[in-house]
CSV table of C-alpha atoms in Angstrom, one decimal:
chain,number,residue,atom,x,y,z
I,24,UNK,CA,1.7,31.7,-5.4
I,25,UNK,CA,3.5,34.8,-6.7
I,26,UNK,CA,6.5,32.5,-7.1
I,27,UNK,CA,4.6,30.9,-10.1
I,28,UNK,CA,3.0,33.7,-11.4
I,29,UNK,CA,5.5,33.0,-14.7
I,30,UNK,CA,4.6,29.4,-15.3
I,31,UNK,CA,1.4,27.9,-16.6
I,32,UNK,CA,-0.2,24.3,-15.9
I,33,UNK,CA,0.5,23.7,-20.1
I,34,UNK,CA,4.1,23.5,-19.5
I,35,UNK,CA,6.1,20.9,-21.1
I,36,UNK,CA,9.7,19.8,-21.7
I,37,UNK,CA,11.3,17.9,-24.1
I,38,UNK,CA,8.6,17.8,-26.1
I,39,UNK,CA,7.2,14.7,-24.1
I,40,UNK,CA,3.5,13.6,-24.2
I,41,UNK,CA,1.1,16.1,-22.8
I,42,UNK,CA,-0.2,14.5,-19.4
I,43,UNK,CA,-0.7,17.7,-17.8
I,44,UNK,CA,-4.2,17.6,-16.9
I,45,UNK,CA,-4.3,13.8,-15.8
I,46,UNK,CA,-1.3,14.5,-13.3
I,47,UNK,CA,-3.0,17.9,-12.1
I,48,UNK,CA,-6.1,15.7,-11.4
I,49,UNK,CA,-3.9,13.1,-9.6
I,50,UNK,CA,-2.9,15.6,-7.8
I,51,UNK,CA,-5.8,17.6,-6.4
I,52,UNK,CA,-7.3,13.9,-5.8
I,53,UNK,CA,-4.1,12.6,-4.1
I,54,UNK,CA,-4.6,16.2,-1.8
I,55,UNK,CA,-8.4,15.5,-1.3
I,56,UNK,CA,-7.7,11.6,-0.2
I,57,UNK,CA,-5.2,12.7,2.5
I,58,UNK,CA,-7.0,15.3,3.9
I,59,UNK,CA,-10.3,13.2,4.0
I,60,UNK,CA,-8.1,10.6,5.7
I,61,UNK,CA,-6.4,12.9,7.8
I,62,UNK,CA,-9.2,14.0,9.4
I,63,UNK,CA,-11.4,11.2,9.6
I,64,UNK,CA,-8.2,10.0,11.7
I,65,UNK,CA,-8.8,13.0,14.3
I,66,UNK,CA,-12.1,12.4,14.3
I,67,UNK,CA,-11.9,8.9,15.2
I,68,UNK,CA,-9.0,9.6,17.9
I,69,UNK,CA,-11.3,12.3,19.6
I,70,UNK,CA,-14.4,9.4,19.6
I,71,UNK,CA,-12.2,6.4,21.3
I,72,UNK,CA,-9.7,8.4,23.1
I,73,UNK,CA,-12.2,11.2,24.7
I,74,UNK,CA,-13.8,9.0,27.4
I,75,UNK,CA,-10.3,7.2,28.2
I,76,UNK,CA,-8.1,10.2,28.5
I,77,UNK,CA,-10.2,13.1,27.5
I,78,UNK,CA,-8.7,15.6,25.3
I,79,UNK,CA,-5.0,14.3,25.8
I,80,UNK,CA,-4.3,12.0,22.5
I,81,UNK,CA,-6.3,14.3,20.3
I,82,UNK,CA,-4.3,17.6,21.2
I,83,UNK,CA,-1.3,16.0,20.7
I,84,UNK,CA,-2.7,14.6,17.1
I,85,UNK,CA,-3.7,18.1,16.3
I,86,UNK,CA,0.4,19.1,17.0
I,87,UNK,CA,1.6,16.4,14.8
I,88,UNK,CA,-1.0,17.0,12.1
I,89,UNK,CA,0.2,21.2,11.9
I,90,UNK,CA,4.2,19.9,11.9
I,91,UNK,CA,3.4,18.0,9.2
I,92,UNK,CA,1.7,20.6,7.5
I,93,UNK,CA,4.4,23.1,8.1
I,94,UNK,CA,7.3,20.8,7.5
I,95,UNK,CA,5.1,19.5,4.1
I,96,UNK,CA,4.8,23.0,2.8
I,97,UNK,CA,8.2,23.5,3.3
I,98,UNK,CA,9.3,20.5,1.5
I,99,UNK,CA,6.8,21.1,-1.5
I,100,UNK,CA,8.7,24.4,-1.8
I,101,UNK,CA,11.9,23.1,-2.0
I,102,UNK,CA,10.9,20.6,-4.2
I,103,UNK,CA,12.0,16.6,-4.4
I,104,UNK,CA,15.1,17.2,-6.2
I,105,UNK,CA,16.3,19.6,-3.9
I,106,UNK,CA,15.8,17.4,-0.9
I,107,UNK,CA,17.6,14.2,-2.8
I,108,UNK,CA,20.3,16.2,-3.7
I,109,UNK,CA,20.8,15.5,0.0
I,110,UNK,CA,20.2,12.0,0.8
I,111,UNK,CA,23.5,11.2,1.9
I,112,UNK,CA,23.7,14.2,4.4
I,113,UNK,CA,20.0,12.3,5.6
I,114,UNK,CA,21.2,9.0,5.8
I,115,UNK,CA,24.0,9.7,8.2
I,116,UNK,CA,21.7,12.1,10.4
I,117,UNK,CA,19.1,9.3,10.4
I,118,UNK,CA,21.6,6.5,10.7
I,119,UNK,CA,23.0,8.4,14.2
I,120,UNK,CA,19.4,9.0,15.0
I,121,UNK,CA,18.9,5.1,15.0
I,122,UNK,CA,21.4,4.5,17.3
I,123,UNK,CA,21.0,6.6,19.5
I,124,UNK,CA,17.2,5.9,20.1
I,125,UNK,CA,18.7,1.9,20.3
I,126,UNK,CA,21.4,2.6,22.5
I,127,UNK,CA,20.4,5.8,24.8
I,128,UNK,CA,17.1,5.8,25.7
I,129,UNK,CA,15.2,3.1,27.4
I,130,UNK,CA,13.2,0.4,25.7
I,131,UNK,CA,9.5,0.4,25.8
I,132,UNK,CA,7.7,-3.0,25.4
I,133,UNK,CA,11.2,-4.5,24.6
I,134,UNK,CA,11.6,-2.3,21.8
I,135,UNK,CA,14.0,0.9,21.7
I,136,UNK,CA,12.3,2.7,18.9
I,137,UNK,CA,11.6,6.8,20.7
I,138,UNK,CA,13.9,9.4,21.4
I,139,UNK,CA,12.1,11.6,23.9
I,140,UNK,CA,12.7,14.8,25.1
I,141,UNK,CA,10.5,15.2,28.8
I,142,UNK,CA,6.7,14.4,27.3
I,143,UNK,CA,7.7,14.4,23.4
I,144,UNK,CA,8.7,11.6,22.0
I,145,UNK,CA,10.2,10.8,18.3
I,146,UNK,CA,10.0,7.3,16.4
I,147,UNK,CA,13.3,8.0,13.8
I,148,UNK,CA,12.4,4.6,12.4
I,149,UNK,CA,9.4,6.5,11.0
I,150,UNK,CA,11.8,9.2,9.1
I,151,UNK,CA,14.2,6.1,8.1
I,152,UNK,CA,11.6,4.9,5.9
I,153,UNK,CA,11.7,8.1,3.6
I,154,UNK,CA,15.2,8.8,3.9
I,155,UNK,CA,15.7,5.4,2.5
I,156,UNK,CA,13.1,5.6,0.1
I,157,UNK,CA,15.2,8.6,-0.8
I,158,UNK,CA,18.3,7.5,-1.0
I,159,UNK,CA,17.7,4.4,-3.3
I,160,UNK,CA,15.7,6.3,-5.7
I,161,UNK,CA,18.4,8.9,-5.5
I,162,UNK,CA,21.5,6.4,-6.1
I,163,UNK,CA,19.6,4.2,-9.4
I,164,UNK,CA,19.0,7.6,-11.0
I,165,UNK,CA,22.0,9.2,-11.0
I,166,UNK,CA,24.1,5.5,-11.3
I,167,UNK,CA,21.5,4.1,-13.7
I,168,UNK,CA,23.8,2.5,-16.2
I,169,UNK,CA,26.0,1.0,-13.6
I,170,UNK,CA,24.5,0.3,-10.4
I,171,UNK,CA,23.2,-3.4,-11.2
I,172,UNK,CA,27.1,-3.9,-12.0
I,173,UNK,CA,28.6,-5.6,-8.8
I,174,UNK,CA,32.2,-4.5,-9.5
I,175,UNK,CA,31.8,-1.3,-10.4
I,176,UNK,CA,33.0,1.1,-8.1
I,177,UNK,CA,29.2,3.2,-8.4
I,178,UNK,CA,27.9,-0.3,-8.7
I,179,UNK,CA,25.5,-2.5,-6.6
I,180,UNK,CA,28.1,-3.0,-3.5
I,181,UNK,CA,27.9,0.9,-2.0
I,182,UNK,CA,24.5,1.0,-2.5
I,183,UNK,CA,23.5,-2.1,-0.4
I,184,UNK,CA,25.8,-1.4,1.4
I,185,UNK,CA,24.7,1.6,3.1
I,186,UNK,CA,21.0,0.2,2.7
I,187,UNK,CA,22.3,-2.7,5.1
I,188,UNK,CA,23.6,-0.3,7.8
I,189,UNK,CA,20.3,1.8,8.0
I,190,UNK,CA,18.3,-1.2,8.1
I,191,UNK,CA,20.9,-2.5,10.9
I,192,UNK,CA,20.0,0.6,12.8
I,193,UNK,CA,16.4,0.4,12.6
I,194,UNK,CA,16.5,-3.6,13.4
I,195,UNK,CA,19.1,-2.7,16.6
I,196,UNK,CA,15.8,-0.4,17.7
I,197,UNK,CA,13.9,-4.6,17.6
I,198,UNK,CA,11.7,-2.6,14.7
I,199,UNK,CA,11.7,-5.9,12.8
I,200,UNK,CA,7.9,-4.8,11.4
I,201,UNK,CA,9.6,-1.5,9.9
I,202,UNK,CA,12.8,-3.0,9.1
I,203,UNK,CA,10.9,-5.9,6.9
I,204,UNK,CA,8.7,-2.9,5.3
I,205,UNK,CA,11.6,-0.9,4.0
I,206,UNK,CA,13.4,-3.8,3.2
I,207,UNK,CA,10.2,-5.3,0.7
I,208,UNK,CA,10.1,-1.2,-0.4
I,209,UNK,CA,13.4,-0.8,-0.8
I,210,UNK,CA,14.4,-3.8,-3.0
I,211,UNK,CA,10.8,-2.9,-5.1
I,212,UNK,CA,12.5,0.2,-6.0
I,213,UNK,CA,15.5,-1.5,-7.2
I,214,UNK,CA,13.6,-3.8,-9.5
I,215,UNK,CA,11.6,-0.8,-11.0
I,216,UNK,CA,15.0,0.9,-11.6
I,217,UNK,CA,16.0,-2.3,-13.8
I,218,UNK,CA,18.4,-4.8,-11.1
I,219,UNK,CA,18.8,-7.5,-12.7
I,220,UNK,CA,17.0,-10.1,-10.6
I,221,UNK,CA,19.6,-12.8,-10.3
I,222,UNK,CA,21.0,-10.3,-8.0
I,223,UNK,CA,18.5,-10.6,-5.8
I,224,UNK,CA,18.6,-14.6,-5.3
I,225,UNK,CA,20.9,-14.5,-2.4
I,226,UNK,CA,18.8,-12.4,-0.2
I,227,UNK,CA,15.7,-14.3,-1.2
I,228,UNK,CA,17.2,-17.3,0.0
I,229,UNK,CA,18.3,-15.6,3.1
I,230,UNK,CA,15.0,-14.4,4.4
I,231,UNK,CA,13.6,-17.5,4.9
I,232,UNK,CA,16.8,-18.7,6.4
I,233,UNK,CA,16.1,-15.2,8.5
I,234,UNK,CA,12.9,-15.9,9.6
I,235,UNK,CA,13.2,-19.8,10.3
I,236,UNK,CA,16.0,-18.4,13.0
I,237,UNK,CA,13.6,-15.6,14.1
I,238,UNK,CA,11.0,-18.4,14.8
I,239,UNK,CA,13.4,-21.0,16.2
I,240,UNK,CA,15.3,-18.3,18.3
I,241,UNK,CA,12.6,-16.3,20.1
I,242,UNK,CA,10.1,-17.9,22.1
I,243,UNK,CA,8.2,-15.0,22.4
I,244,UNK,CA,8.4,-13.7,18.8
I,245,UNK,CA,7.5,-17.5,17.7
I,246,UNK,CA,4.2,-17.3,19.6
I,247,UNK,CA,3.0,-13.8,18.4
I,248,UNK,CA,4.2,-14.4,14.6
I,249,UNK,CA,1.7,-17.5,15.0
I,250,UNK,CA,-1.0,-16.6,17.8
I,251,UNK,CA,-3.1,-15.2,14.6
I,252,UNK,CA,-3.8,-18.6,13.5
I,253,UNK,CA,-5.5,-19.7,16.7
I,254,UNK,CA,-6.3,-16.8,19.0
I,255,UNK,CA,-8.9,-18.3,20.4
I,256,UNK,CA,-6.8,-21.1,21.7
I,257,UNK,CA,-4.5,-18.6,23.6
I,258,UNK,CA,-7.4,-17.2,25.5
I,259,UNK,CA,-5.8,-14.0,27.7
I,260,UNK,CA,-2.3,-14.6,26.8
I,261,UNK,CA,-0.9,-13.6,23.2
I,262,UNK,CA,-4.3,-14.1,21.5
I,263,UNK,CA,-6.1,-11.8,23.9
I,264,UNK,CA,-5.7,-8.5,21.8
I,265,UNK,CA,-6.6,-10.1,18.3
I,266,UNK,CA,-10.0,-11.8,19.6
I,267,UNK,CA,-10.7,-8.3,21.0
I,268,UNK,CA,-10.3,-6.7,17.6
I,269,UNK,CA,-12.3,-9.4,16.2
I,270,UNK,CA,-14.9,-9.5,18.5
I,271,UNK,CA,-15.2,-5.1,18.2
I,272,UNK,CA,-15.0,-5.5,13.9
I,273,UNK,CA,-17.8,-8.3,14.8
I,274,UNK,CA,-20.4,-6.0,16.7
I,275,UNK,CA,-20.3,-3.1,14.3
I,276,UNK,CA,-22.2,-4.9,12.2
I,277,UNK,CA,-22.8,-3.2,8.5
I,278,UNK,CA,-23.4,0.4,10.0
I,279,UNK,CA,-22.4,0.3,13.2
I,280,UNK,CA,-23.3,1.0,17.1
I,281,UNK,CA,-23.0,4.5,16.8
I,282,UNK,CA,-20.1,7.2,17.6
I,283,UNK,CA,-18.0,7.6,20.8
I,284,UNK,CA,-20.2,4.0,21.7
I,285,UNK,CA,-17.4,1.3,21.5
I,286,UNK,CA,-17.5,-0.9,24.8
I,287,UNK,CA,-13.7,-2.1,23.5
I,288,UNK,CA,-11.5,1.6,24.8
I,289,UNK,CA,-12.0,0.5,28.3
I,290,UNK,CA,-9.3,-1.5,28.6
I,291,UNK,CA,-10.1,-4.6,26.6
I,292,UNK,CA,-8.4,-3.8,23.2
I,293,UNK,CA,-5.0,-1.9,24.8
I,294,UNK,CA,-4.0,-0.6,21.7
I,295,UNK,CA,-6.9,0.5,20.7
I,296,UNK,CA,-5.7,4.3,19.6
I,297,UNK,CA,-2.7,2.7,17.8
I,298,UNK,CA,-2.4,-0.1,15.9
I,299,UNK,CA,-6.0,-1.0,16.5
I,300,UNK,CA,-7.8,2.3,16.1
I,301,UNK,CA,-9.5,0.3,12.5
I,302,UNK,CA,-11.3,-2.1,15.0
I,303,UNK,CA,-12.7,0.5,16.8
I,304,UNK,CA,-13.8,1.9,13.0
I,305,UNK,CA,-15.1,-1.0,12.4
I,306,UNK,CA,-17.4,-1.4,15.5
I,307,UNK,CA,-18.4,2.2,15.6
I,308,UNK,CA,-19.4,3.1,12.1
I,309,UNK,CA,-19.8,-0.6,10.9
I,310,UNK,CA,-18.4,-2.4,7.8
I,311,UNK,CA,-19.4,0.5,5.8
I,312,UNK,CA,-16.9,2.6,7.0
I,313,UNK,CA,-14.5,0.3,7.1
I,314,UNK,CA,-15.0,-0.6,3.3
I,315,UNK,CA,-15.1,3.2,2.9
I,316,UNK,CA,-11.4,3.5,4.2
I,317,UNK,CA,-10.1,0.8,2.7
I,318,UNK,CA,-11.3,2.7,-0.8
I,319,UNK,CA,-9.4,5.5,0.4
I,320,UNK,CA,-6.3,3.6,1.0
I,321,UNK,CA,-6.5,2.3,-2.5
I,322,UNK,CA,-7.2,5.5,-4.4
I,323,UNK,CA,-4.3,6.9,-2.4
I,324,UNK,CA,-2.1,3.9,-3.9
I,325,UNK,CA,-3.7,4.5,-7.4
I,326,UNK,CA,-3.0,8.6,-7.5
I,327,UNK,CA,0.1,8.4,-5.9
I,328,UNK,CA,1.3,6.1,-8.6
I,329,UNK,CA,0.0,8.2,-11.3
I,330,UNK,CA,1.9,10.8,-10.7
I,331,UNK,CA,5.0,8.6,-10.3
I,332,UNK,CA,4.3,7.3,-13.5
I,333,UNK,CA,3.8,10.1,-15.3
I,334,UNK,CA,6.9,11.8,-14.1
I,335,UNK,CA,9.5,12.6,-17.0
I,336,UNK,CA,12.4,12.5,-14.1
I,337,UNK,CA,13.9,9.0,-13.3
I,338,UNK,CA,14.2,10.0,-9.8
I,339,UNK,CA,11.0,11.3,-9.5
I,340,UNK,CA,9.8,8.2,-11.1
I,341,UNK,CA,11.4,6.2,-8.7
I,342,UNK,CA,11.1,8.0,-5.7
I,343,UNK,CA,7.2,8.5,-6.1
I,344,UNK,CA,7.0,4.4,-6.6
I,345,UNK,CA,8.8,3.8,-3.3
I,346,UNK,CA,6.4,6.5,-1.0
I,347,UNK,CA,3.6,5.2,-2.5
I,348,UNK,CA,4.5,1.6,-2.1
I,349,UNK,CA,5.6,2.1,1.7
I,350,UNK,CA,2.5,4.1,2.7
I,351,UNK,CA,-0.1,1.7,1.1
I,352,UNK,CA,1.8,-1.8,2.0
I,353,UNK,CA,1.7,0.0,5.2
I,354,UNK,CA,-1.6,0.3,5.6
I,355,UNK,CA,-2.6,-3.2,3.7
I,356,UNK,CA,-0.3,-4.7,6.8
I,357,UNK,CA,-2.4,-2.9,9.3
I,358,UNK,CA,-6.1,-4.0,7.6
I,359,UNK,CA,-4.5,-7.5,7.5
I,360,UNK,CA,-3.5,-7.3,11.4
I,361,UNK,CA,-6.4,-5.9,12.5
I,362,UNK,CA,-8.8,-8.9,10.8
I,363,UNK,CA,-6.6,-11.7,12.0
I,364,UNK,CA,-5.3,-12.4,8.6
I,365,UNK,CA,-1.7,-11.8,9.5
I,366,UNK,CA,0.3,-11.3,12.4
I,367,UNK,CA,0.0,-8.5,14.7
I,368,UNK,CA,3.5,-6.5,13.8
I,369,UNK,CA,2.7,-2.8,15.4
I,370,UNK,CA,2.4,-1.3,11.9
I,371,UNK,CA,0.1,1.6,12.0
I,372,UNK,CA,-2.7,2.7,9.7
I,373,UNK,CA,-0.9,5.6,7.6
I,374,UNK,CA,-2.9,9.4,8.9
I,375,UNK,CA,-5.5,7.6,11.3
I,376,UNK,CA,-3.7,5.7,14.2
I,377,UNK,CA,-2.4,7.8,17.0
I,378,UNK,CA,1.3,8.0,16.4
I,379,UNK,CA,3.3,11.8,16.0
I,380,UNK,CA,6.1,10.3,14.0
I,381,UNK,CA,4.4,8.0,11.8
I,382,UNK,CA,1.4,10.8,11.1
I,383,UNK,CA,4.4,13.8,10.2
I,384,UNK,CA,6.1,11.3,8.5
I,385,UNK,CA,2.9,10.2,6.1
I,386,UNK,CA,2.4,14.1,5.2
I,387,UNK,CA,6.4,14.7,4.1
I,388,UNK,CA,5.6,12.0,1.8
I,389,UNK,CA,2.8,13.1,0.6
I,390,UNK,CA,4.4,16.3,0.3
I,391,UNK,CA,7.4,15.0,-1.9
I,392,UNK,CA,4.9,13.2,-4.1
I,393,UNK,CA,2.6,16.1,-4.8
I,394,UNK,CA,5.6,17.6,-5.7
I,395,UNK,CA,6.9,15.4,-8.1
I,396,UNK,CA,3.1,15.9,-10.0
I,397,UNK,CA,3.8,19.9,-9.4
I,398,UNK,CA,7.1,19.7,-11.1
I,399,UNK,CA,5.6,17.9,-13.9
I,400,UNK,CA,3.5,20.4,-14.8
I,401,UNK,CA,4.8,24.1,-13.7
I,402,UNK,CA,8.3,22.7,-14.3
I,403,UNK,CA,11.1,24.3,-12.4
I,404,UNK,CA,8.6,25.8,-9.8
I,405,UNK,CA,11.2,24.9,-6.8
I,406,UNK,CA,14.2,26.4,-8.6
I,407,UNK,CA,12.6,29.4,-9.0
I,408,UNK,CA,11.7,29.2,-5.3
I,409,UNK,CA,14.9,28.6,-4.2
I,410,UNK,CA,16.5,31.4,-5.8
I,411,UNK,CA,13.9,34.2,-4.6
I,412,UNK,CA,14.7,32.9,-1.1
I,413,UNK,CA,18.6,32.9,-1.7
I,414,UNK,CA,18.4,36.3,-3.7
I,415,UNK,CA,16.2,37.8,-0.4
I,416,UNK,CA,19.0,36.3,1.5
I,417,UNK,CA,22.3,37.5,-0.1
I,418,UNK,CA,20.4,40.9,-0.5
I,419,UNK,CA,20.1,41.3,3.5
């Protein structure tokens, strides 16, 4: 903390309205919400994963959760506007990292979506989704007055177009669940910066077009984006998984049958540390808990927008919208999976499924939010980071 030993939580630019203390509270909430969730997460891991594979998926947890708490710190030092100042640098690291997870390292489940390294494994699609949140909050604020202007040469055209080949690279990984999320986060982003929306009436009429040829195409994909209609009519085949979850949210009742006590981790819900780990909530602790963690899901929305909100900087404005967005439609997709109110698309639930990537890469974005609240209100912390470090640096 010596490095903001000269500011004070009072500071203000410009002369703006004084919403220091509702940001700093937005921020110690935001803080308290994702470390409540964090490690209710490893909590619930250790309770449906002990029995199954003992301490196995909970070490590994407890290694993603201190990477992200390293890499976090690090990029709350830095600051936001430091690591946008890069965003084209991350897209073309990220963009090779998608295709060489696609093209060089076997698929899993039909999907190509881990680079692994003997027993780690990475999910880049999880890091596309804030580079890209990055980059698109990043290009409307510096290109604000002309980036809705097609024919501009900082216009709309370089922008999508560099939107389009990320998204490429995660859909050539068949991450359609992730590439659908960053594509309803990314073009939320643009409206917020001020596209005009006519501009976006020819990829509203191609979705549909999209997703009829998705439908038509795929046999397989046809059946699971429609087995959540009718589960029970599919029996052990597609349906078998979601009945499962139902039938584990079903016995919990309102307070549950008690912890480490699901009969569902034995092999009849197979993704039950994953994508499913809220059905095993929900028959553990009961509807109670799983109200309680849908509250938390929501306050993290509400906070995480606050301090977006209340930002003076366009690009902290911006990019605060798009983390929060991704993280909470994230987790809304999940709840909706998991009840059989959508269909089952692999999305995880953001700092409680088992998952490395997708945990590390829910704490840097919480990170670069909190620090678009900390700039806010001890304005020009980073920079004054920054230059110790590269003062200790030159000095040596």
């Amino acid at each position: 903390m010596k490095y903001f030993k000269n500011f004070s939580l009072s500071a203000r630019v410009n002369g703006a309205k004084d919403t220091s203390k509702e940001v700093w509270f937005s921020i110690r909430a935001l803080f308290f919400v994702t470390a409540v969730l964090t490690i209710f997460g490893l909590t619930m891991l250790y309770s449906v994963s002990y029995g199954v594979a003992g301490l196995k998926y909970f070490t590994v947890q407890l290694i993603a959760v201190s990477a992200g708490l390293v890499g976090g710190i690090l990029i709350f030092l830095f600051g936001y506007r430091a690591i946008a100042s890069k965003s084209l640098i991350w897209c073309g690291i990220i963009f090779l990292a998608l295709l060489v997870t696609a093209f060089c390292f076997r698929s899993i489940n039909g999907a190509s979506r881990w680079i692994r390294f003997g027993s780690i494994s990475i999910q880049t699609s999880e890091f596309a989704k804030i580079v890209i949140a990055i980059f698109v909050a990043k290009y409307c604020a510096d290109n604000i007055r002309t980036f809705s202007l097609l024919k501009h040469r900082r216009g709309l055209f370089p922008l999508l177009g560099i939107l389009a080949l990320l998204l490429g690279g995660i859909a050539c990984g068949k991450d359609l669940g992730t590439t659908l999320l960053v594509s309803i986060v990314a073009f939320a982003t643009l409206l917020a910066a001020g596209l005009y929306l006519r501009y976006l009436s020819i990829p509203v009429m191609l979705l549909p077009i999209a997703g009829i040829a998705i439908y038509l195409l795929n046999e397989n994909r046809r059946i699971r984006m429609t087995s959540f209609l009718n589960p029970e009519k599919l029996g052990n085949k597609e349906g078998y998984q979601l009945m499962n979850s139902l039938y584990a949210l079903g016995s919990g009742d309102w307070f549950g049958t008690g912890f480490m006590t699901s009969k569902f981790t034995y092999g009849a819900l197979p993704e039950f540390h994953t994508d499913f780990i809220l059905a095993i909530v929900g028959e553990e602790l009961g509807l109670i808990a799983m109200l309680t963690v849908i509250l938390l899901y929501v306050l993290y929305g509400y906070f995480s927008l606050k301090i977006a909100l209340c930002s003076e900087s366009r690009l902290g404005m911006l990019l605060g919208f798009a983390l929060s967005c991704g993280i909470t439609l994230q987790a809304a997709i999940n709840l909706l999976a998991v009840s059989g109110s959508a269909p089952t698309k692999g999305m995880p639930a953001p700092f409680i499924s088992y998952g490395g990537s997708n945990l590390i890469s829910c704490l840097l974005a919480t990170a670069l939010i909190l620090s678009i609240g900390f700039e806010q209100i001890v304005p020009g912390y980073a920079d004054n980071f920054i230059s110790k470090l590269t003062w200790k640096r030159n000095r040596r």
